[in-house]
Short mmCIF file of C-alpha atoms in Angstrom, two decimals:
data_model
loop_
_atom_site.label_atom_id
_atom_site.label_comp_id
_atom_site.label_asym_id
_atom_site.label_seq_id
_atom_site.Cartn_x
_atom_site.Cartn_y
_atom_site.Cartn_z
CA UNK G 141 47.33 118.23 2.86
CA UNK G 142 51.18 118.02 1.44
CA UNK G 143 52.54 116.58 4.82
CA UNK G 144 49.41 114.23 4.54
CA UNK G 145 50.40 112.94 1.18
CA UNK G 146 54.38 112.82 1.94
CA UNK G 147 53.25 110.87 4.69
CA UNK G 148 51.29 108.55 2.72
CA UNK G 149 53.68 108.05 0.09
CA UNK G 150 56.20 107.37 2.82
CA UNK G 151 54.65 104.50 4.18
CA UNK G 152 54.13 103.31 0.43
CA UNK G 153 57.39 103.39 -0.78
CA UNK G 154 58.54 101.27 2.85
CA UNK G 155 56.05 98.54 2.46
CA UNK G 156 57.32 98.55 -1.44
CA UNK G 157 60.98 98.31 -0.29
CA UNK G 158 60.27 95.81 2.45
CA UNK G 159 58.36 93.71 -0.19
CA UNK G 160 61.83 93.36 -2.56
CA UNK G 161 63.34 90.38 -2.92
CA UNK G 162 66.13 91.41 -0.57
CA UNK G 163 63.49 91.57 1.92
CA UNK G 164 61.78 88.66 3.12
CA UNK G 165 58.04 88.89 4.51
CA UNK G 166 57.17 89.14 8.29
CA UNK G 167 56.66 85.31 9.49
CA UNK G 168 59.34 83.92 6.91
CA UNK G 169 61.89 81.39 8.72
CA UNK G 170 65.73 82.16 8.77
CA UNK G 171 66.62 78.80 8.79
CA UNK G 172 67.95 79.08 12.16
CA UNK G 173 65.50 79.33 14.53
CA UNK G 174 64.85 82.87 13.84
CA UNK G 175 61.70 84.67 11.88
CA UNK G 176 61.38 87.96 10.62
CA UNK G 177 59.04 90.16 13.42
CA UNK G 178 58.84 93.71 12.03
CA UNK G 179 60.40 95.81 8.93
CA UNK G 180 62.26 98.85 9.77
CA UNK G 181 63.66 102.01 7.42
CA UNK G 182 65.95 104.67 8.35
CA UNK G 183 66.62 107.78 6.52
CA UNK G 184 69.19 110.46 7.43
CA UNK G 185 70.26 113.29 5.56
CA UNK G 186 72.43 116.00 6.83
CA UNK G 187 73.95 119.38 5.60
CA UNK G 188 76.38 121.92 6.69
CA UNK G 189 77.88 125.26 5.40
CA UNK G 190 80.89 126.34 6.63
CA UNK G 191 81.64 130.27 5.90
CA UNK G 192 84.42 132.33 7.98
CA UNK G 193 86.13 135.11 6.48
CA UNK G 194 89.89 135.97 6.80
CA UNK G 195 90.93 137.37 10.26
CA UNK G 196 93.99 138.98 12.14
CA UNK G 197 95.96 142.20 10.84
CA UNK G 198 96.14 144.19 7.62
CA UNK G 199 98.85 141.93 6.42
CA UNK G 200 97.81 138.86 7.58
CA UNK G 201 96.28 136.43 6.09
CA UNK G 202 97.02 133.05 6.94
CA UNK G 203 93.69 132.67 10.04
CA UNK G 204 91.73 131.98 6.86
CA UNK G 205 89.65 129.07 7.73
CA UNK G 206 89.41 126.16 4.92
CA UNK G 207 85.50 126.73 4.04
CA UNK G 208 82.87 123.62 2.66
CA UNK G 209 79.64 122.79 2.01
CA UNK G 210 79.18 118.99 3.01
CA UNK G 211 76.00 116.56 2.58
CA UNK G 212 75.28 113.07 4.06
CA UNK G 213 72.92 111.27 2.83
CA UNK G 214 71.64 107.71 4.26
CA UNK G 215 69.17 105.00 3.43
CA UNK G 216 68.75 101.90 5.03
CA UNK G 217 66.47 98.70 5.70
CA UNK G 218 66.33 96.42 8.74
CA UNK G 219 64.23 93.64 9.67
CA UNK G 220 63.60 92.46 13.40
CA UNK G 221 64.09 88.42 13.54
CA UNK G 222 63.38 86.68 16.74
CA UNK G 223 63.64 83.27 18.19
CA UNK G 224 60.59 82.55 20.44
CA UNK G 225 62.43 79.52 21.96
CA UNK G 226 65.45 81.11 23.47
CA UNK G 227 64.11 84.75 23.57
CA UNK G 228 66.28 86.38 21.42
CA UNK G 229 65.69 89.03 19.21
CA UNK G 230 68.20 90.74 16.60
CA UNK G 231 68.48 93.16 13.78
CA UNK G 232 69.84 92.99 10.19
CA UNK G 233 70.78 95.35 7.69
CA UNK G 234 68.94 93.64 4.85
CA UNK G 235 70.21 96.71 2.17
CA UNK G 236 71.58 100.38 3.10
CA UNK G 237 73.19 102.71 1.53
CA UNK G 238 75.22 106.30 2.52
CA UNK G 239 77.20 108.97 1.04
CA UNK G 240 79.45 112.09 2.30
CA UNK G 241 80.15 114.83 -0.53
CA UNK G 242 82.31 117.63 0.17
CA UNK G 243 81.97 120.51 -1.88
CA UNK G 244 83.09 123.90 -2.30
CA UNK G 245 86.45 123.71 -0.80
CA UNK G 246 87.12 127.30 -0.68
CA UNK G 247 89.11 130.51 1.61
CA UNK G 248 87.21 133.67 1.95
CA UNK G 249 89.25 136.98 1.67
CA UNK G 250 88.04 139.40 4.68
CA UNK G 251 86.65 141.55 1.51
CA UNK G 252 84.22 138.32 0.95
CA UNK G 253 86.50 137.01 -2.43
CA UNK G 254 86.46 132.87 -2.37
CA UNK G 255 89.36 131.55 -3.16
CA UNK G 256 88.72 127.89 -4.54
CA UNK G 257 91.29 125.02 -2.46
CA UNK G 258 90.55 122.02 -3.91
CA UNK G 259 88.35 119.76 -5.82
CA UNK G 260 84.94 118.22 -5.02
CA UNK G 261 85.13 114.65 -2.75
CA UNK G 262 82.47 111.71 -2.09
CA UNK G 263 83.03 108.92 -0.16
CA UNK G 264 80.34 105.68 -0.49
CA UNK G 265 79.53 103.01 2.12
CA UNK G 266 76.96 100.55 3.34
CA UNK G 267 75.39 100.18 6.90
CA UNK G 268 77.10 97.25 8.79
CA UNK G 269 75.36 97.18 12.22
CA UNK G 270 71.92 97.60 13.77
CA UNK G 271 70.30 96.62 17.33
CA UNK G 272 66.59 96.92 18.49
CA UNK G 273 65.72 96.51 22.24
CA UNK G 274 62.66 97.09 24.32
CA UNK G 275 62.76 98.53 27.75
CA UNK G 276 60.24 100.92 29.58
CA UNK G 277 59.89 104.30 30.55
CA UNK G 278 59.33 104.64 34.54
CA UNK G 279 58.24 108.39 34.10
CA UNK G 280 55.68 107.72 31.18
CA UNK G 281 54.55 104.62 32.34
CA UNK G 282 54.78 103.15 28.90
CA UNK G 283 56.98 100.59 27.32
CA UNK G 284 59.74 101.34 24.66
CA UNK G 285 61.39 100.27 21.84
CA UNK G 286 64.68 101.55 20.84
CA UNK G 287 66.28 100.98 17.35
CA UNK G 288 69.34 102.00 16.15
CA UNK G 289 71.57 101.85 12.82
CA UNK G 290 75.12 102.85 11.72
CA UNK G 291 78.25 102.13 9.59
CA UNK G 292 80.87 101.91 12.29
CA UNK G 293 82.85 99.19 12.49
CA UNK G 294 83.31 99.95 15.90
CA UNK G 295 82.77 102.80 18.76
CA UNK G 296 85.51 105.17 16.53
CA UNK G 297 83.76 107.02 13.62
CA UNK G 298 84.96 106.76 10.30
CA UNK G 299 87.64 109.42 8.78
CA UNK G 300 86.98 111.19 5.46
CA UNK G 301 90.49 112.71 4.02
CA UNK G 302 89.89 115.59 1.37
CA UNK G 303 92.81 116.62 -0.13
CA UNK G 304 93.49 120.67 -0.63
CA UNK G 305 96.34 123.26 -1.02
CA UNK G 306 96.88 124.95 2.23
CA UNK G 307 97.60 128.82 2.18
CA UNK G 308 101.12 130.04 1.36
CA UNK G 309 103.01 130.71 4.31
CA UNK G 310 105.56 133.36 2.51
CA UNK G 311 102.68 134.89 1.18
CA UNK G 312 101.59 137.70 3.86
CA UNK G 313 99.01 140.85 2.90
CA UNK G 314 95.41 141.56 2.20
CA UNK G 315 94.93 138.93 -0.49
CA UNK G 316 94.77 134.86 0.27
CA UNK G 317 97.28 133.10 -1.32
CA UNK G 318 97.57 129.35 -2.31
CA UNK G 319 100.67 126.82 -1.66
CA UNK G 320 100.97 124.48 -4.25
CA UNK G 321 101.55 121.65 -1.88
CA UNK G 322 99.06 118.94 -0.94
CA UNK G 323 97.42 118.57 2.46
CA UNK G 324 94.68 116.15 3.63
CA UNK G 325 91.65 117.88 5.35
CA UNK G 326 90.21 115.30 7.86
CA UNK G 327 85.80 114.91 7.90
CA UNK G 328 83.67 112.64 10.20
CA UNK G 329 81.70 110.19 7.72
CA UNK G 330 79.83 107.29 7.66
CA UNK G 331 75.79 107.86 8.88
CA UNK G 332 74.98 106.20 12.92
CA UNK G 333 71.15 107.20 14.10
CA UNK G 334 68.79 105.86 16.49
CA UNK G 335 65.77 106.60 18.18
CA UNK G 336 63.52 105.56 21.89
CA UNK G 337 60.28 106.15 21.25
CA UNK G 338 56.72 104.26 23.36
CA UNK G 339 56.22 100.91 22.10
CA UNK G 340 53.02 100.71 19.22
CA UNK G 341 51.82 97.90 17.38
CA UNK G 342 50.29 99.92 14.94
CA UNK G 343 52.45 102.48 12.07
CA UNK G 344 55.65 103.61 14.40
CA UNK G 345 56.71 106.68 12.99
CA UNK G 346 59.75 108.89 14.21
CA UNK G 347 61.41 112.20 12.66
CA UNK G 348 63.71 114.64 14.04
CA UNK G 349 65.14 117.79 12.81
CA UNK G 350 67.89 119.74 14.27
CA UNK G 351 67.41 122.73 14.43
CA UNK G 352 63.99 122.69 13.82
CA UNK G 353 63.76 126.58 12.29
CA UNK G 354 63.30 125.10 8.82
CA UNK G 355 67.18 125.80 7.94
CA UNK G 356 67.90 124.41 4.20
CA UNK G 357 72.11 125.01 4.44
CA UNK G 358 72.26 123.72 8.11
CA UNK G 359 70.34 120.74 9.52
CA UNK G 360 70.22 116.63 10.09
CA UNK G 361 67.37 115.26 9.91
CA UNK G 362 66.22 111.55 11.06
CA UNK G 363 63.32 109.91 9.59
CA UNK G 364 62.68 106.06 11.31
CA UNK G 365 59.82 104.05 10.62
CA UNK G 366 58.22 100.62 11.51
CA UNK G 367 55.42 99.08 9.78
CA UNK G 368 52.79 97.11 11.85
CA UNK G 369 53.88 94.68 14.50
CA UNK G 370 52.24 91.83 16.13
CA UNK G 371 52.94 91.29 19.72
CA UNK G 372 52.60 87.31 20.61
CA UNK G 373 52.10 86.16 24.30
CA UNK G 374 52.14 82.53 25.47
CA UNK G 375 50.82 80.86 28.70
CA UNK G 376 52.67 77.26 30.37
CA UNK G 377 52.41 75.55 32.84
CA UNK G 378 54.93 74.08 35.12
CA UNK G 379 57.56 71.37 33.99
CA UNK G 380 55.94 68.32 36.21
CA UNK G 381 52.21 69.42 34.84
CA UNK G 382 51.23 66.42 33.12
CA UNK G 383 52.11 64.41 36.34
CA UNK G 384 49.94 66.64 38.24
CA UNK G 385 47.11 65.56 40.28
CA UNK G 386 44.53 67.73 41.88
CA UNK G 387 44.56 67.42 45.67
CA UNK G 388 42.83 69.67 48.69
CA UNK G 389 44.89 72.43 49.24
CA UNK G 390 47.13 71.65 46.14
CA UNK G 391 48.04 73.84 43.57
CA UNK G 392 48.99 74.18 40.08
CA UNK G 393 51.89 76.44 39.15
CA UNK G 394 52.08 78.50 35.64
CA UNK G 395 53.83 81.23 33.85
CA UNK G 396 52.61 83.76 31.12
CA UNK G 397 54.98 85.77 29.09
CA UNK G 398 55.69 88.00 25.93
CA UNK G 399 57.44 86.13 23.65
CA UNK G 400 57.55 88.13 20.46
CA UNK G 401 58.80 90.94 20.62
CA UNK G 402 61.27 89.55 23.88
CA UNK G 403 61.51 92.11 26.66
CA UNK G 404 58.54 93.66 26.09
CA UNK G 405 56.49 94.66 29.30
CA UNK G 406 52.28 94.49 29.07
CA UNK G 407 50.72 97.38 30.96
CA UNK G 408 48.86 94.57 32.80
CA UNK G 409 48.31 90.73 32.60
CA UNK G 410 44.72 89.18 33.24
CA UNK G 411 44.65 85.46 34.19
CA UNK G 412 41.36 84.00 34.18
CA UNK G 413 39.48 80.58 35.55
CA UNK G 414 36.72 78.88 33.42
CA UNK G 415 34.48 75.96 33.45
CA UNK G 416 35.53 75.28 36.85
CA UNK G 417 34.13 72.34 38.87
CA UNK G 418 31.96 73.32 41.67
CA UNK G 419 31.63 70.15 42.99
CA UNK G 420 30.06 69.94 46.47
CA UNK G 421 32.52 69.52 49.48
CA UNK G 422 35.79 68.15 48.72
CA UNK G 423 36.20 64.90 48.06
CA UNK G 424 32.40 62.94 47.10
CA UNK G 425 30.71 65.16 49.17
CA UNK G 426 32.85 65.53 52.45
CA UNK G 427 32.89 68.78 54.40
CA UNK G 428 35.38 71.23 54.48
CA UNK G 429 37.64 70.02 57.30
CA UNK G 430 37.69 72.29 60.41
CA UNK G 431 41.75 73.06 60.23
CA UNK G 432 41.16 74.22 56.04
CA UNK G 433 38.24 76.76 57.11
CA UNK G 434 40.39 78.41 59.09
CA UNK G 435 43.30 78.51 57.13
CA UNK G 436 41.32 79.91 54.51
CA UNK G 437 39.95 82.17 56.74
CA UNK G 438 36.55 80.70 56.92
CA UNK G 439 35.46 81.89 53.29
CA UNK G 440 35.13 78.89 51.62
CA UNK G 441 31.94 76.69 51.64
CA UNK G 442 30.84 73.23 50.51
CA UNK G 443 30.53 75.01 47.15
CA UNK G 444 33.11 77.29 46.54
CA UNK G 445 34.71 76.68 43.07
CA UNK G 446 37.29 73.84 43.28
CA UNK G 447 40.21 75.71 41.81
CA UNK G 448 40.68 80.07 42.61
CA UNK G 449 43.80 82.31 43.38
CA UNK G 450 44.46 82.65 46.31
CA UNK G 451 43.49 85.88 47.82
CA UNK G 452 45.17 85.66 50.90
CA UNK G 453 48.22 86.01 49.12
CA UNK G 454 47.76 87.76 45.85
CA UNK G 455 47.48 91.75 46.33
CA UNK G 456 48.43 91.34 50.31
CA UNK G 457 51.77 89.50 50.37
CA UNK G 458 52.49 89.74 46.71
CA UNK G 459 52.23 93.21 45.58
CA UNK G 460 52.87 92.48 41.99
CA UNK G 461 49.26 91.86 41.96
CA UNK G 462 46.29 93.32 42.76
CA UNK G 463 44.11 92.06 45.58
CA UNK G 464 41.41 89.06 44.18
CA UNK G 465 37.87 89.56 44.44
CA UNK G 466 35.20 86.55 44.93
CA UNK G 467 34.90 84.24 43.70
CA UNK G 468 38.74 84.51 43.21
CA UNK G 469 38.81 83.43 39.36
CA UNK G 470 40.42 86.51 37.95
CA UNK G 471 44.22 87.50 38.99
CA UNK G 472 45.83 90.97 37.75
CA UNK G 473 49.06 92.24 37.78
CA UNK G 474 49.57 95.74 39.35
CA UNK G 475 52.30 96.34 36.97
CA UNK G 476 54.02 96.26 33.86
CA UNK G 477 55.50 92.84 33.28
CA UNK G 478 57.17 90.89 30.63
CA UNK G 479 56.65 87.40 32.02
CA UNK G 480 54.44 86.38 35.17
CA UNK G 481 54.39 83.39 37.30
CA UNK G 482 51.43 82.22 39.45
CA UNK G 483 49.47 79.51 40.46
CA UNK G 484 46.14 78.08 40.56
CA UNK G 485 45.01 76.87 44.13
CA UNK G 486 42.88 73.54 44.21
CA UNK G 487 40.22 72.91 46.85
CA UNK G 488 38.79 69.71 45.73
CA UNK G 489 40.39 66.56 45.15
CA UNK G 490 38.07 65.83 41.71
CA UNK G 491 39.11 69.82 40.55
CA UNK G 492 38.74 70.91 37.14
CA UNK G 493 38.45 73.47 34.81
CA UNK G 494 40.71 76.09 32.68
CA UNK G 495 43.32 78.70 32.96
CA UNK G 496 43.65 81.57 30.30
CA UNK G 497 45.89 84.77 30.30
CA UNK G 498 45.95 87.91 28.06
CA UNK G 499 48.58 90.71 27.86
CA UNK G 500 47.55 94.44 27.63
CA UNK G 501 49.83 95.92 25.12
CA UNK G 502 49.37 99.15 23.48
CA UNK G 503 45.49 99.29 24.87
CA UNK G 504 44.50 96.01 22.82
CA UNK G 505 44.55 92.74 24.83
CA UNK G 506 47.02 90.23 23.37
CA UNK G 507 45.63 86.07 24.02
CA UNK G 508 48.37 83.82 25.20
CA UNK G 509 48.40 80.73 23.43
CA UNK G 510 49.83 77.27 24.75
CA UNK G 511 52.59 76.35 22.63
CA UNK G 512 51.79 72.64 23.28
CA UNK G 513 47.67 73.04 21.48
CA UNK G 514 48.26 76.23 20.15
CA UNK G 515 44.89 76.89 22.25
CA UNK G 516 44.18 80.18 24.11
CA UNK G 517 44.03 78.34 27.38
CA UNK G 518 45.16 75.06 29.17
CA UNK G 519 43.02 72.58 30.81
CA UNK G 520 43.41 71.81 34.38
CA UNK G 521 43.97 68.78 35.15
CA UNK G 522 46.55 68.27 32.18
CA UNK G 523 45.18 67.49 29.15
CA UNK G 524 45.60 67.53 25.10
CA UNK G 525 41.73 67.53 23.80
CA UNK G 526 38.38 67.69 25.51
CA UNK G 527 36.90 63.99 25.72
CA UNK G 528 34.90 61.72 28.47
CA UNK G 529 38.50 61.74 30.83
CA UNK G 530 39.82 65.08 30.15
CA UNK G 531 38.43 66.15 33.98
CA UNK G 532 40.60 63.19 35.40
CA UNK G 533 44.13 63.92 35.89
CA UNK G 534 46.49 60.87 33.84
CA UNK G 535 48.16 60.23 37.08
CA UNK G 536 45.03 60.16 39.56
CA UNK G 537 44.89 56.72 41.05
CA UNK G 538 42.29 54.97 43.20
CA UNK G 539 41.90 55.49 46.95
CA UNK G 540 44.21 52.26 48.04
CA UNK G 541 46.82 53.60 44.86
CA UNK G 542 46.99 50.48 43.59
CA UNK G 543 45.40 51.17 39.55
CA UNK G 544 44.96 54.82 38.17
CA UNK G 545 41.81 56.06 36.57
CA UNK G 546 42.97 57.34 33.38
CA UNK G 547 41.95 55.33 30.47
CA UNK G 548 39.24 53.63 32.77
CA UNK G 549 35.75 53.39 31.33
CA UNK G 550 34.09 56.30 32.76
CA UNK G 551 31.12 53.92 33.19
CA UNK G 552 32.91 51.71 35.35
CA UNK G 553 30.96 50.02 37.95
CA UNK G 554 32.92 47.26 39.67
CA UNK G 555 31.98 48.05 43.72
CA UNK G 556 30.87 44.86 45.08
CA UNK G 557 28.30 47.21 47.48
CA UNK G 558 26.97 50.31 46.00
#
């Protein structure tokens, strides 16, 4: 019940800090072309106890080691920004602070006697650098997400100088003596931690204790946590697309990819067909011609569906998928992918219908949305809104190609002969 309620009041006091003013709510806009994704907190805390006793002969005394107690303490907060467009993703340290104290500078006398050295020392700072990245785990089978903090300026660590009065050299016997000189004890500072844990949309929670025994006088401990994340996935089709025209044997080409967070891979991508055409034969009624049977080795029929994926390719020559089924309107990846391309094969000159995708992420399946509608699919051939001519592609012209149907009344009735 404690570690429940710790927990709790965790998770409380991060969605309270990432609520501050300093830290502005997932969705808000940078400015510059960046918005903030996730909120992330790191805690470190550290201690370490020092305590060796004088060594070497009767009458020496000068091995004593220079004994300390030292604590590091470390807060910080970092939001995840990305920018959809260009598929970057950063990390800033929105507040953060950390602390080294050195205490207790002290020799011990091989009879246990502490001989104080030299006063107490603290040393303040802020973090100045974070990264988050995502990657995946070829073992597990899982994607990842690695975040990491510090207050390096660079690769070195920062120096902490205590000052303290070395032992005196002319000084020899059973007793530790004191110079009353000045030297400069050098101590590691600043706070750097990380983590690469499986991906989660939901509460990300990550703690690690070394050593784990329960040890109050030597430890570090890491505490990283992540509140909620969305994951965002978005479906396009090719650059020419609104020029597009369905022909026999054409095709349609599209891509399908994570775009918030960037880099992320989805267990598996689903691409579906719907409210395809069926119309009979392929062009006002006209058979199948002899040389297309074959080449689609004599599965299709007058009234196959006018657009599928092609399962002659798709799980035989393309491994990245798995093999398509009839009627050949749903497409799966065989593995994890950040971004897919594929196409859409047409089999009918008047082809129509709609193409959808959706990511699995995290066991929840994630809709792709067209950027251009903000709709979970795209029509096929292109167009904007459902409406009388949304089934004829813009640039479909008439048999001689002199006048194209778009815009036409769909009424029209101008044969001479019927």
């Amino acid at each position: 019940m404690f570690r429940i309620e710790l927990r709790l009041l965790a998770l409380v006091l991060t969605v309270s800090r990432a609520g501050g003013a300093d830290f502005p709510a997932v969705g808000t806009d940078t400015g510059d072309g960046f918005k903030i994704a996730a909120h992330w907190s790191f805690h470190y805390r550290s201690k370490g106890m020092a305590e060796r006793r004088a060594i070497g002969g009767p009458l020496r005394s000068l091995d004593a080691p220079l004994n300390n107690e030292r604590e590091i303490i470390g807060e910080a907060d970092v939001s995840e920004e990305v920018n959809k467009s260009t598929r970057q993703i950063r990390a800033v340290v929105r507040s953060g602070r950390w602390s080294i104290k050195i205490s207790g500078l002290h020799y011990t006398e091989k009879s246990g006697d502490r001989v104080p050295a030299g006063d107490d020392a603290e040393e303040l700072g802020e973090f100045k650098h974070a990264a988050i990245s995502y990657g995946y785990d070829e073992k597990l089978k899982r994607p990842t997400v690695t975040f990491a903090v510090t207050s390096n300026d660079d690769s070195k660590p920062q120096v902490f100088q205590v000052p303290y009065h070395p032992l005196d050299e002319s000084a020899l016997g059973l007793k530790v003596w004191l110079a009353s000189d000045i030297k400069k004890a050098e101590f590691i500072s600043g706070v750097s931690g990380g983590c690469t844990v499986p991906f989660k949309t939901s509460y990300l929670y990550y703690r690690k204790r070394t050593p784990e025994d329960g040890s109050s006088t030597n430890f570090t401990e890491i505490v990283i946590e992540r509140l909620p994340r969305e994951v965002e996935a978005e479906i396009k089709p090719a650059d020419d697309y609104e020029k597009w025209v369905p022909t026999l044997t054409g095709g349609a080409a599209f891509e399908a990819k994570i775009v918030n967070p960037p880099g992320l891979r989805a267990d598996e991508w689903q691409f579906s067909l719907a409210d395809v055409s069926n119309l009979p034969g392929v062009c006002n009624d006209a058979d199948f011609p002899d040389d297309v049977k074959a080449a689609w080795q004599h599965q299709l029929t007058n009234f196959s569906p006018d657009l599928v994926f092609d399962f002659r390719h798709y799980g035989r020559i393309d491994n990245n998928f798995k093999p398509v089924s009839k009627p050949w309107k749903e497409l799966h990846t065989a593995k994890a992918m950040s971004a897919v391309s594929f196409a859409v094969s047409c089999l009918d000159w008047g082809g129509y219908g709609r193409i959808s995708a959706e990511a699995l992420v995290d066991g929840q399946w994630i809709k792709a949305t067209w950027p251009k509608t903000n709709e979970e699919f795209i029509r096929i051939p292109w167009a904007l809104t459902d409406g009388p001519a949304s089934h004829i592609a813009p640039h479909a012209k008439t048999a001689a190609g002199q006048e194209k149907y778009s815009g036409r009344d769909v009424n029209e009735d101008v044969d001479k002969t019927p």
